Short mmCIF file of C-alpha atoms in Angstrom, two decimals:
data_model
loop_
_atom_site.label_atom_id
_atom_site.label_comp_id
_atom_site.label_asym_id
_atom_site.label_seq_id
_atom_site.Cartn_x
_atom_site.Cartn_y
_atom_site.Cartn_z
CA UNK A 1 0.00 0.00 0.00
CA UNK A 2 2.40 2.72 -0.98
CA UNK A 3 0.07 5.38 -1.64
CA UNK A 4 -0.91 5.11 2.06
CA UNK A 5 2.44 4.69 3.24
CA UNK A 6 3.70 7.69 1.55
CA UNK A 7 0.75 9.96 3.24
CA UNK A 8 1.30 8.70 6.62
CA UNK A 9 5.28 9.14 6.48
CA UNK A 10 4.12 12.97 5.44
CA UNK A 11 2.06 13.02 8.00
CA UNK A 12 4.80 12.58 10.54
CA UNK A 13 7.28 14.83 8.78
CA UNK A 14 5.26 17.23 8.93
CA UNK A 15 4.11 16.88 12.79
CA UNK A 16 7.91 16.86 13.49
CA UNK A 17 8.91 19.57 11.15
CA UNK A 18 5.91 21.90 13.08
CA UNK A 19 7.44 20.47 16.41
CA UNK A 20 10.59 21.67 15.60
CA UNK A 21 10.01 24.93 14.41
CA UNK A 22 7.55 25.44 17.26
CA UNK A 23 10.82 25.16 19.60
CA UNK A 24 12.39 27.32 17.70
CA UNK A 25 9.74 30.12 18.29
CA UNK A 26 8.86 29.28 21.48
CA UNK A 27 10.67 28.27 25.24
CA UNK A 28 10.73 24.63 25.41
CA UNK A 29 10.15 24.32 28.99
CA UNK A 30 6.43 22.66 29.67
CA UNK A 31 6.08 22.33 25.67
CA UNK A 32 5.83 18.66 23.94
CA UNK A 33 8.51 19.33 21.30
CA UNK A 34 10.69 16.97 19.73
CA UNK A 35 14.49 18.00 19.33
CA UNK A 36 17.70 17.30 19.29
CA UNK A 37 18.84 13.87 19.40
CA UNK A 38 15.23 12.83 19.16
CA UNK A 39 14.39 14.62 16.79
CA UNK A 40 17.35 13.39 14.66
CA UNK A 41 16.42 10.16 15.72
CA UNK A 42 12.84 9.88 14.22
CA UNK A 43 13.76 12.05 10.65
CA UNK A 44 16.76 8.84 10.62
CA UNK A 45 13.68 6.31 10.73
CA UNK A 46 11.84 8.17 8.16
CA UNK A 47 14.51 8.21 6.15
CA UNK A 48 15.17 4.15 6.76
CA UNK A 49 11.48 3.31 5.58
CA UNK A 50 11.84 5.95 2.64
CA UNK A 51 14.65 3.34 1.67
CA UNK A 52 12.85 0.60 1.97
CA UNK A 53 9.69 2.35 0.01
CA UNK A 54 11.84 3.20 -2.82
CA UNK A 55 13.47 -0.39 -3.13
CA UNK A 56 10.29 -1.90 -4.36
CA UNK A 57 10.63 0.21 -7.29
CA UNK A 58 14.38 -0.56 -8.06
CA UNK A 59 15.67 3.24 -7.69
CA UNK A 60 18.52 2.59 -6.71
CA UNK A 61 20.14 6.15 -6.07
CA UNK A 62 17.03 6.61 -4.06
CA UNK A 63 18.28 3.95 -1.80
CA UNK A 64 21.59 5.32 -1.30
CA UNK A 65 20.33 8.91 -0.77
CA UNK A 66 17.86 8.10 2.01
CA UNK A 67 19.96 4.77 3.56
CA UNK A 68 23.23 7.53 3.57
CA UNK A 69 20.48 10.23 4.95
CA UNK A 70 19.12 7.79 7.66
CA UNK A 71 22.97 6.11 9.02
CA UNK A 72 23.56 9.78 9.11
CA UNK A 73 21.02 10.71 11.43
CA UNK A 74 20.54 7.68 13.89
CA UNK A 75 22.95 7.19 16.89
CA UNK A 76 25.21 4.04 17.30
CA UNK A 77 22.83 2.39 19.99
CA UNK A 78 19.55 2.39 17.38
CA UNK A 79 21.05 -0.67 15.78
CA UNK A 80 17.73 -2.35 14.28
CA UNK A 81 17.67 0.95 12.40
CA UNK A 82 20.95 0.86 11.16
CA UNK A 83 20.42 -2.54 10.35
CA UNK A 84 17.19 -2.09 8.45
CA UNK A 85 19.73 0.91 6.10
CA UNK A 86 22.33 -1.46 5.85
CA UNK A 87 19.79 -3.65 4.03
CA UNK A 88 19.01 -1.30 2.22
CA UNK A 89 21.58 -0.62 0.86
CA UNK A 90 22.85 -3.80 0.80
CA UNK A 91 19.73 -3.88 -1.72
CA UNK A 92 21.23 -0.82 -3.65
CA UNK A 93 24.19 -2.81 -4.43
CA UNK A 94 22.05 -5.91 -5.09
CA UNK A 95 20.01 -4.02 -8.17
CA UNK A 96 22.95 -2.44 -9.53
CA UNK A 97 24.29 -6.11 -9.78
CA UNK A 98 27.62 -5.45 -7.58
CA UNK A 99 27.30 -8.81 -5.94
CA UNK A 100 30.51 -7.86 -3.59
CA UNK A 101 29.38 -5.22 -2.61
CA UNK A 102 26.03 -6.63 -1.32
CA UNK A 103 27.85 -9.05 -0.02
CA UNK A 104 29.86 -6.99 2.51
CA UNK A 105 26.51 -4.71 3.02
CA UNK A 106 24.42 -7.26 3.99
CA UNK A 107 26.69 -9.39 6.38
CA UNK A 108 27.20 -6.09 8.08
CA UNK A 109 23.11 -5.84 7.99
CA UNK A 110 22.74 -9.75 9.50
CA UNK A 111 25.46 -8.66 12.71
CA UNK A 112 23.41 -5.60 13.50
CA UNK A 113 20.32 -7.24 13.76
CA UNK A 114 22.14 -10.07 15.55
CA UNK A 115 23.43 -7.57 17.92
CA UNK A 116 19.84 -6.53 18.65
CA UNK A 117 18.49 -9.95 19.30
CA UNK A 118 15.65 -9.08 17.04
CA UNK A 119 15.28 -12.55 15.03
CA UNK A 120 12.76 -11.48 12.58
CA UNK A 121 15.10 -8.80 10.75
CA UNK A 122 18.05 -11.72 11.53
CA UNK A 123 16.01 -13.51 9.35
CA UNK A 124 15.43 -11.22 7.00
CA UNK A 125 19.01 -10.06 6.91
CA UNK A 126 19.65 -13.59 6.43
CA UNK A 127 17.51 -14.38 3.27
CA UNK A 128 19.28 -11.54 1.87
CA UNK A 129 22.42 -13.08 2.12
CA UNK A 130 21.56 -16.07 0.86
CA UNK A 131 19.96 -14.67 -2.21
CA UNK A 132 23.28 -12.92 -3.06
CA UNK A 133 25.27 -16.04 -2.29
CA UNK A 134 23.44 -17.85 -4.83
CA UNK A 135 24.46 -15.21 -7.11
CA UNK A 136 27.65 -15.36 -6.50
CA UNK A 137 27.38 -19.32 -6.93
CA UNK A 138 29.11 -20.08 -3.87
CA UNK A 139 26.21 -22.75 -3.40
CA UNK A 140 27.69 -24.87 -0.26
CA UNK A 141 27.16 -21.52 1.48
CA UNK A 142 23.48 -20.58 0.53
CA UNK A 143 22.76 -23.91 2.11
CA UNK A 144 24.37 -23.90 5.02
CA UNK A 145 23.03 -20.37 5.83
CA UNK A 146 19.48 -21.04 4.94
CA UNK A 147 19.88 -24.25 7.16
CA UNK A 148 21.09 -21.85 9.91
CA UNK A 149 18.23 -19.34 9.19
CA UNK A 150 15.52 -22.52 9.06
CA UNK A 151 17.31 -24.00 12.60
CA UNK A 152 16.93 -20.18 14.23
CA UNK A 153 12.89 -20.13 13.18
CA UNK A 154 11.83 -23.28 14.31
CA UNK A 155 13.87 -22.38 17.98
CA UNK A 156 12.22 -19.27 18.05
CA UNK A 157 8.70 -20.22 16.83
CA UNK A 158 8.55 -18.59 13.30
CA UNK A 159 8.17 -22.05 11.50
CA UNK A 160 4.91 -21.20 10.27
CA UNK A 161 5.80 -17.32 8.74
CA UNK A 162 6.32 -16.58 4.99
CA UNK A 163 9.79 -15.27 5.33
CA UNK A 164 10.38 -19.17 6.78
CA UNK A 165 9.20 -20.17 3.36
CA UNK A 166 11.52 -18.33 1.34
CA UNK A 167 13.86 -19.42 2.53
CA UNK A 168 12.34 -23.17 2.02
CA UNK A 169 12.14 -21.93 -1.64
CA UNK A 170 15.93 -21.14 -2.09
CA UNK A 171 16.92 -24.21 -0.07
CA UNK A 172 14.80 -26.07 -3.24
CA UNK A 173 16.27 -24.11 -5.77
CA UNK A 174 19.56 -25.05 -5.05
CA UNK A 175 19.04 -28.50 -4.65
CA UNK A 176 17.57 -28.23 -8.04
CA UNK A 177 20.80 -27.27 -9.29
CA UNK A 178 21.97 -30.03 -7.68
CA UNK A 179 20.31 -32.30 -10.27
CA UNK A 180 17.57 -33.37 -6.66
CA UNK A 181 14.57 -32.16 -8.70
CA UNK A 182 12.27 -34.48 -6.42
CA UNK A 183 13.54 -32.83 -3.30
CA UNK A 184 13.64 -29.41 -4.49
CA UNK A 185 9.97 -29.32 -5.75
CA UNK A 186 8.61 -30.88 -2.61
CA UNK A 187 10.69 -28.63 -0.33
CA UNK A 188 9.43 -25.41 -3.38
CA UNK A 189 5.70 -26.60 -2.47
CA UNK A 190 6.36 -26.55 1.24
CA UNK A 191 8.08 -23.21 1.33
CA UNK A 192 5.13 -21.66 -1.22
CA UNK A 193 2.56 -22.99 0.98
CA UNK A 194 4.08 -20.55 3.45
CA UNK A 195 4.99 -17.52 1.04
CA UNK A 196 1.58 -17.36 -0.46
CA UNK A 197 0.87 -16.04 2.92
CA UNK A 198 3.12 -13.27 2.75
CA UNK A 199 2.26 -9.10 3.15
CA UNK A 200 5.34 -8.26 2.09
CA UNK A 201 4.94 -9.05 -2.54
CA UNK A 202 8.81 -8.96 -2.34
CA UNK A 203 9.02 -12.09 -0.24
CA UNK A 204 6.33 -13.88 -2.39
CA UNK A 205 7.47 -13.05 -6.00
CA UNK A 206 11.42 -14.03 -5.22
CA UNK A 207 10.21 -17.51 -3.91
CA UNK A 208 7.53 -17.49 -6.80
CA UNK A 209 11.45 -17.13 -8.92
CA UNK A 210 12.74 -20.05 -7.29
CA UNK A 211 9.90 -22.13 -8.44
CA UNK A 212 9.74 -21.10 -11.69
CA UNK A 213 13.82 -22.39 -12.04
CA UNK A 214 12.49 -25.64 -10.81
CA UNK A 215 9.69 -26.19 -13.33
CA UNK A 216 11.76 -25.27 -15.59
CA UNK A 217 14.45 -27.85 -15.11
CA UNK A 218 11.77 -30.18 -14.53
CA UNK A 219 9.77 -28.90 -17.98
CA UNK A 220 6.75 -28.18 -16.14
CA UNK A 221 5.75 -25.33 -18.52
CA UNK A 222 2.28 -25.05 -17.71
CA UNK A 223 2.83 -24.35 -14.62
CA UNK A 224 5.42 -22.22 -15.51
CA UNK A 225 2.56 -20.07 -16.97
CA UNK A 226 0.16 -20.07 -14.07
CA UNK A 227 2.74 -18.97 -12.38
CA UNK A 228 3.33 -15.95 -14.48
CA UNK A 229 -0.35 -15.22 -14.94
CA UNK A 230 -1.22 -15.11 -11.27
CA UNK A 231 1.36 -12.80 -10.49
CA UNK A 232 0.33 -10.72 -13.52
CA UNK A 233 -3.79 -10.81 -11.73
CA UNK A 234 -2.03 -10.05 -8.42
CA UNK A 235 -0.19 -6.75 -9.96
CA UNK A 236 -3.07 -5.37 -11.29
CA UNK A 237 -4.50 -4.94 -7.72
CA UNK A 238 -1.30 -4.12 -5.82
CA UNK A 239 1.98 -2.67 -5.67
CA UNK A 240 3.90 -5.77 -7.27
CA UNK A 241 7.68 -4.40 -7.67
CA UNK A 242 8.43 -3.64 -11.12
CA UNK A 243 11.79 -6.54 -10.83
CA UNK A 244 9.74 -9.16 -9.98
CA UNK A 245 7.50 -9.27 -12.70
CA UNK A 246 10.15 -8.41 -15.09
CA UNK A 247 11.78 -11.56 -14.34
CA UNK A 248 9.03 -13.49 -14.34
CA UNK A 249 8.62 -12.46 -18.28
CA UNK A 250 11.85 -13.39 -19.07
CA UNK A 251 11.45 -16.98 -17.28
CA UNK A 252 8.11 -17.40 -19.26
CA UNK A 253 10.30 -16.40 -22.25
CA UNK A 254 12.65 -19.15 -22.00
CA UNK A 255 9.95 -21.41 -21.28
CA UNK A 256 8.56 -20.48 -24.88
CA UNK A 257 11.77 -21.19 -26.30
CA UNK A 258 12.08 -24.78 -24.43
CA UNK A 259 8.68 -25.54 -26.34
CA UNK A 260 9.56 -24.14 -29.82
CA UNK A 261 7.67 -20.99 -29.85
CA UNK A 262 9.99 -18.06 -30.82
CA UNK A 263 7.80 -16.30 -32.37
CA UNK A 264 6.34 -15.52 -28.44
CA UNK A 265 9.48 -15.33 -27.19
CA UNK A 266 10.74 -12.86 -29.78
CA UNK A 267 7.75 -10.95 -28.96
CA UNK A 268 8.31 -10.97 -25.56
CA UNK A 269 12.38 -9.05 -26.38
CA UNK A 270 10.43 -6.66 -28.71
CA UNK A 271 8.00 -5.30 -26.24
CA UNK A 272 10.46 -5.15 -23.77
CA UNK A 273 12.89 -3.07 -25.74
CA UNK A 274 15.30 -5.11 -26.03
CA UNK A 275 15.20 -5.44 -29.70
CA UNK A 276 14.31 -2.44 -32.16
CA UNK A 277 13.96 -2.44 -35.74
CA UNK A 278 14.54 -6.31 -35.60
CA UNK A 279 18.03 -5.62 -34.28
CA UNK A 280 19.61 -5.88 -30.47
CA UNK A 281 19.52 -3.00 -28.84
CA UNK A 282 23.20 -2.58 -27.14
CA UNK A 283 22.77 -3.71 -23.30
CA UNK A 284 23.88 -0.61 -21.31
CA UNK A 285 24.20 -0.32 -17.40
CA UNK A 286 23.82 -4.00 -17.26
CA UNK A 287 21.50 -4.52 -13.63
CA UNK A 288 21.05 -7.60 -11.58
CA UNK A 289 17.67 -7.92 -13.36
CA UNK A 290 18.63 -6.18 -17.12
CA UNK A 291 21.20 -9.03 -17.37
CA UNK A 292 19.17 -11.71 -16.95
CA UNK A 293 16.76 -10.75 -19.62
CA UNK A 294 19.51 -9.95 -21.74
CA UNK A 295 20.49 -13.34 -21.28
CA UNK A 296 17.32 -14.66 -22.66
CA UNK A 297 17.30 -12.09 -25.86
CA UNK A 298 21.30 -13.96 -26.74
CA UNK A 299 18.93 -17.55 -26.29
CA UNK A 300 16.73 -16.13 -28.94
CA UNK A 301 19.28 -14.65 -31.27
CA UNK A 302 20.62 -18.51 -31.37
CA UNK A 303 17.77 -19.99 -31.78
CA UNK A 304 16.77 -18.10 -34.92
CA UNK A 305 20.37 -18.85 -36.21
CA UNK A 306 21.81 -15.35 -35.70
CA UNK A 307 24.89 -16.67 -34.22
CA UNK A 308 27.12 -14.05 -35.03
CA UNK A 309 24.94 -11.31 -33.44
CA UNK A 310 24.55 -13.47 -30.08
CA UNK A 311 28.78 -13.62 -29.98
CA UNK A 312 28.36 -9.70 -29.88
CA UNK A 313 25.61 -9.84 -27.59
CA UNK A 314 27.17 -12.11 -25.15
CA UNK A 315 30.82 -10.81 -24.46
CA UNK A 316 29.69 -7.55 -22.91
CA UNK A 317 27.30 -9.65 -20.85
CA UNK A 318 29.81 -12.13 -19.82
CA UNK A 319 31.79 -8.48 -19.04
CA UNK A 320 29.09 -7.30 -16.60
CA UNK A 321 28.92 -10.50 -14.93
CA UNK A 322 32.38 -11.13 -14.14
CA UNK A 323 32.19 -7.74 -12.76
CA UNK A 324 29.75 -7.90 -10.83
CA UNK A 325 30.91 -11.18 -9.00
CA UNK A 326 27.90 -13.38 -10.09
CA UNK A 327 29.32 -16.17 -10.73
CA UNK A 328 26.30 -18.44 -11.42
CA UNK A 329 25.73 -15.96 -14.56
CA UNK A 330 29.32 -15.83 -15.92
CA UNK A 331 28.90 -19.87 -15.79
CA UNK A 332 25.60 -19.55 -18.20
CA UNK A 333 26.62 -16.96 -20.46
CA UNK A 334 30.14 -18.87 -20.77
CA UNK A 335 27.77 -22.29 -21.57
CA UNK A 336 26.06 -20.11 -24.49
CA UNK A 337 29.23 -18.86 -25.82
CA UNK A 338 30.45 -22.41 -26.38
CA UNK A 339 27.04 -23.66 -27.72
CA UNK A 340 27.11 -20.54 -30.22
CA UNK A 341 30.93 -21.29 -31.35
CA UNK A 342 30.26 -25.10 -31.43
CA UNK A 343 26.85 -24.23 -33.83
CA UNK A 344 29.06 -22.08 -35.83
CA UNK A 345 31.76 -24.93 -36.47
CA UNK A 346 34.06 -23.36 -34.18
CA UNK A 347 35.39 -26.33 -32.01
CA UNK A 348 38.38 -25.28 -30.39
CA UNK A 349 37.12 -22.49 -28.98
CA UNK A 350 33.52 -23.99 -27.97
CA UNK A 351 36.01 -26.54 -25.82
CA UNK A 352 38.29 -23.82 -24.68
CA UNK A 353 35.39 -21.60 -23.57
CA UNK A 354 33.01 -25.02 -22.16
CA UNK A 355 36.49 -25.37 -19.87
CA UNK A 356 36.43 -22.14 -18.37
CA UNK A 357 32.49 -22.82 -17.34
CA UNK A 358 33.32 -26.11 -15.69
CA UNK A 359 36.45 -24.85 -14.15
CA UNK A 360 34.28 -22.60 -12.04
CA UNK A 361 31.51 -24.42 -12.13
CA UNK A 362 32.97 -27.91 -9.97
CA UNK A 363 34.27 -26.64 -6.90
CA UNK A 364 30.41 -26.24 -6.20
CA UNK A 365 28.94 -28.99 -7.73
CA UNK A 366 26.80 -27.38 -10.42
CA UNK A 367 24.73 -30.02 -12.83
CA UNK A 368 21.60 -28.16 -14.07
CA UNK A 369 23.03 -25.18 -15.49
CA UNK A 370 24.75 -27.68 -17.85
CA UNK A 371 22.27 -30.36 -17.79
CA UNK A 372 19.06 -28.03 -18.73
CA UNK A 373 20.90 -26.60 -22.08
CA UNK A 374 20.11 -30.19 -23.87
CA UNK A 375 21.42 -32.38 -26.24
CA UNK A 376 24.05 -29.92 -27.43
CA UNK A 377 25.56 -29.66 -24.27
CA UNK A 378 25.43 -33.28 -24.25
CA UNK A 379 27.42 -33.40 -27.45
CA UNK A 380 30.05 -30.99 -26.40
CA UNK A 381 30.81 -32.67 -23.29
CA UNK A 382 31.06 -35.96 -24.72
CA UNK A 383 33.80 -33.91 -26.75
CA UNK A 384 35.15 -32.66 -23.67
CA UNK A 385 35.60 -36.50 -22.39
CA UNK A 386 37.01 -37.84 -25.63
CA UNK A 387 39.86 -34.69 -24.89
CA UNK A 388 40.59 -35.60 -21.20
CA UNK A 389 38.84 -32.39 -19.93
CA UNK A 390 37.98 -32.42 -16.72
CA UNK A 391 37.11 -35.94 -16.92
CA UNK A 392 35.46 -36.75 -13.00
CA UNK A 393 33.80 -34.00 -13.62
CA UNK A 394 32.40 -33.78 -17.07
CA UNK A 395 31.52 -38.06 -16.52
CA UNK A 396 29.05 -36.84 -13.59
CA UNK A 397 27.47 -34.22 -15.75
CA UNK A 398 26.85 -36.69 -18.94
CA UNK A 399 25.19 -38.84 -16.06
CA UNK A 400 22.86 -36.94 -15.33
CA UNK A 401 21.75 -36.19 -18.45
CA UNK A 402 21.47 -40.09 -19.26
CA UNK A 403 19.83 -39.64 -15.03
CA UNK A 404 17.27 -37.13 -16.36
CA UNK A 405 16.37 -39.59 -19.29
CA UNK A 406 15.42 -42.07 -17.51
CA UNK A 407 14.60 -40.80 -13.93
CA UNK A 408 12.23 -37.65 -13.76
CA UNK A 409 10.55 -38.08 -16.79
CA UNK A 410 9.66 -41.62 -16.29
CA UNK A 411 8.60 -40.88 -13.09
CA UNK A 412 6.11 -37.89 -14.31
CA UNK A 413 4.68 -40.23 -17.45
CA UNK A 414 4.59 -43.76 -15.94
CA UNK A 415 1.11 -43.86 -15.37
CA UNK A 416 0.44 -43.43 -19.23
CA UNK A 417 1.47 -46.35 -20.12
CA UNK A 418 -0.55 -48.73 -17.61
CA UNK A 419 -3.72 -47.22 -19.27
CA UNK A 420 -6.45 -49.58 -19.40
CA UNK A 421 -7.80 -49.16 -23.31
CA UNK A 422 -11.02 -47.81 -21.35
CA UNK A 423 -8.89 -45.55 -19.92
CA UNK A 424 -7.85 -43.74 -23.31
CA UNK A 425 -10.41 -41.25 -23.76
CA UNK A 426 -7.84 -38.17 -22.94
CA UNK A 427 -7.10 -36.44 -26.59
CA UNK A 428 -3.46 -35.66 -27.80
CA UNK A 429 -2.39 -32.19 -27.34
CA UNK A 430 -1.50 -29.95 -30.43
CA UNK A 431 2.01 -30.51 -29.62
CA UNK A 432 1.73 -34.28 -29.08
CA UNK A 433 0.55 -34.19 -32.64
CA UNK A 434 3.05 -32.74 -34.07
CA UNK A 435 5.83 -35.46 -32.61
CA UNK A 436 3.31 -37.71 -34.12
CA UNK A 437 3.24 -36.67 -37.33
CA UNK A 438 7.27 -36.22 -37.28
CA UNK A 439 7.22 -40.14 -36.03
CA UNK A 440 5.48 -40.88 -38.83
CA UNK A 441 7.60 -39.25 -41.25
CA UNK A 442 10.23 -41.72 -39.85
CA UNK A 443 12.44 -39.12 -37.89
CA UNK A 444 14.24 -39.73 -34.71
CA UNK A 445 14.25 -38.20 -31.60
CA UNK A 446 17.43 -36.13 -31.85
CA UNK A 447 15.79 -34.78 -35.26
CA UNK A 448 12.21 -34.22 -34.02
CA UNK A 449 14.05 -31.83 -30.99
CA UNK A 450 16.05 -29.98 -33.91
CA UNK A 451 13.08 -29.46 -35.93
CA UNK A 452 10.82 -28.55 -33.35
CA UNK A 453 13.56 -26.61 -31.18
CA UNK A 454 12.92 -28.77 -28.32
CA UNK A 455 14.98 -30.89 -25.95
CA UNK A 456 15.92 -34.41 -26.19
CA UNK A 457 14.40 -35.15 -23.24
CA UNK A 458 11.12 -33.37 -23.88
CA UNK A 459 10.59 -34.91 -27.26
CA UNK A 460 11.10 -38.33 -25.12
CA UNK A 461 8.68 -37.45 -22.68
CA UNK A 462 5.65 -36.34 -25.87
CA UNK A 463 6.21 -39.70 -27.14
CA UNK A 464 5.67 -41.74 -23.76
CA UNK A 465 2.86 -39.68 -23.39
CA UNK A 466 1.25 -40.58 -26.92
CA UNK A 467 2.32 -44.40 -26.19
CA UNK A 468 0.41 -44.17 -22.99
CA UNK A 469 -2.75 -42.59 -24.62
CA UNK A 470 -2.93 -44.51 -27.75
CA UNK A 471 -2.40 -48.06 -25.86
CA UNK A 472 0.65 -48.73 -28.45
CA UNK A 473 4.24 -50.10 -27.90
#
């Protein structure tokens, strides 16, 4: 409720600013004015929830001015206060994509608030740091901190609060990564149960994010879209920040592209400006959030064959990440350069550039990042082996693709094929019938995904689903 929020904090500015002229005018003595250190006091709280106001909208220098404003103002002993600006600026830093920086902010926020004994903002402090851990892709960490922050709720009864589910939600996002897609989408469902709950649209959307990386590794795309489309109802009524709807786009995006529609997902760059007159528009002041999306518009480029505009496209991205210490991004972006060079027939350097994303990439054990790229990565890592690369490593990531083939999916389509023939009254989707009409034409798997721009994996998963309906073997 901003527009409320903003009368009521004018409201009080204004009471204190006629409170301390009054004292100016008149002898203090027997008069209910605030000055002084008191008055310095309550314009640095102010000035703290004017940060946090202006955070939901992403401004950052608005952050900075009123978090500098606010530390200014309030004394050394007012710690939850300080705590609450170093937040907020840890935010600042966050949104501008300087993932050190946040970093150093908002472990300074978490031993304020820990110095206060005030567990709620711990926790919140906390989540914070975990989200910018995961950025940084120091994944070992984000765990063991969320398992900290889950430990610290139940002790102090906050098992049952949204904030509690967040961090359930990152806890199953990076087990996701971690190739556990059973475990992370029970613990996802646990935490949202939680979230859904939640005032605060901030808490909500991020672990609404988490979710959506889940379904997506696990090619839930419906959901995927419900998702996206309840957050979209929710927005129209309230104040849903600006970021968290702007990611969800570009998640739905992908999703489009994992199914074959471009022509959606190109839609999707051009109404977000990212493309103009059918060209990429040059990424400038690359943000936490502007990055990602930008990330998506190099997908499309290569999936519509423009290979040499996605090499532009991606080495200033790959720039702003390694900048900005997010290492889980410069491991993505470094993925899609190799896939782009490896399309192109450049070899060497696909190899050269996959071993620079698996040299930072195993120290923390990352599989989906790889694994949710497809058959291609497949194919380059296989290369990889045959060359001695990184071979523990690059052995564990081709199982898990063959894992994926025969795990998950299995699991999500067994019951279609111990239809009864009563049972097979369910129609075949438009999609189903195009695999079946590419079946018929006698192609394989590997060249229904090309033709169709899908994955391996989800062309395997269509056709277990039309075996299942159809009764056939």
């Amino acid at each position: 409720q901003q527009d409320t929020a903003e009368r009521t904090l004018q409201a009080a500015k204004q009471a204190l600013d006629s409170s301390t002229n009054g004292a100016k005018e008149t002898e203090p003595q027997g008069q209910d004015f605030i000055v002084g250190a008191d008055g310095l006091k309550l314009r640095g709280r102010m000035a703290a929830v004017r940060a946090f106001m202006v955070s939901y909208r992403g401004d950052v220098p608005g952050i900075i001015r009123h978090a500098s404003q606010a530390l200014e103002y309030l004394p050394e002993q007012d710690r939850t206060w300080r705590g609450i600006c170093a937040m907020a600026l840890g935010d600042a830093h966050g949104f501008k994509g300087d993932m050190a920086a946040a970093y150093a902010a908002r472990s300074e926020a978490l031993k304020a608030c820990q110095a206060t004994g005030d567990i709620y903002y711990v926790m919140l402090a906390g989540m914070k740091l975990a989200i910018t851990l995961r950025a940084q892709g120091r994944l070992r960490q984000t765990l063991e901190l969320v398992q900290e922050q889950i430990q610290l709720a139940n002790e102090y009864g906050l098992a049952q609060t949204s904030l509690l589910g967040l961090f359930l939600a990152i806890q199953a996002e990076v087990l996701a990564e971690f190739n556990d897609l059973d475990g992370a989408i029970e613990q996802a469902n646990r935490g949202m149960l939680l979230a859904e709950h939640a005032i605060d649209l901030a808490i909500l959307g991020w672990g609404y994010m988490c979710l959506l990386r889940i379904l997506y590794s696990g090619e839930d795309y419906s959901a995927i879209n419900k998702i996206v489309e309840k957050m979209e109802a929710t927005a129209r009524e309230s104040n849903v920040p600006t970021w968290i709807m702007s990611q969800m786009g570009a998640w739905q995006a992908r999703s489009w592209l994992a199914q074959g529609k471009l022509e959606e997902a190109y839609q999707w760059a051009r109404a977000g400006g990212l493309i103009a007159a059918g060209k990429p528009k040059p990424p400038r002041d690359l943000d936490f959030f502007s990055l990602m999306e930008y990330i998506v518009l190099a997908r499309i480029l290569i999936a519509q064959k423009r290979l040499a505009e996605a090499t532009d496209l991606l080495q200033p991205l790959l720039k702003a990440a390694e900048a900005g210490d997010r290492t889980t991004r410069v491991i993505e972006i470094l993925n899609l350069q190799a896939l782009t060079f490896q399309t192109g027939g450049e070899s060497t350097q696909a190899l050269t550039t996959l071993e620079r994303a698996l040299t930072l990439a195993e120290p923390e054990g990352f599989v989906r990042i790889f694994v949710d790229e497809g058959p291609p990565m497949a194919n380059l890592l296989h290369q990889a082996t045959a060359r001695g690369m990184m071979p523990g490593y690059t052995a564990r990531l081709l199982a898990s693709f063959e894992s994926t083939d025969d795990g998950p999916q299995t699991t999500r389509h067994s019951s279609a094929a111990d239809r009864r023939p009563s049972d097979l009254v369910e129609p075949l989707s438009e999609r189903e019938i195009e695999v079946l009409q590419l079946i018929a034409e006698g192609l394989t798997n590997r060249e229904i995904a090309a033709r169709l721009y899908l994955s391996l994996n989800t062309v395997k998963a269509h056709t277990r689903n039309i075996y299942g309906k159809l009764d056939v073997h």
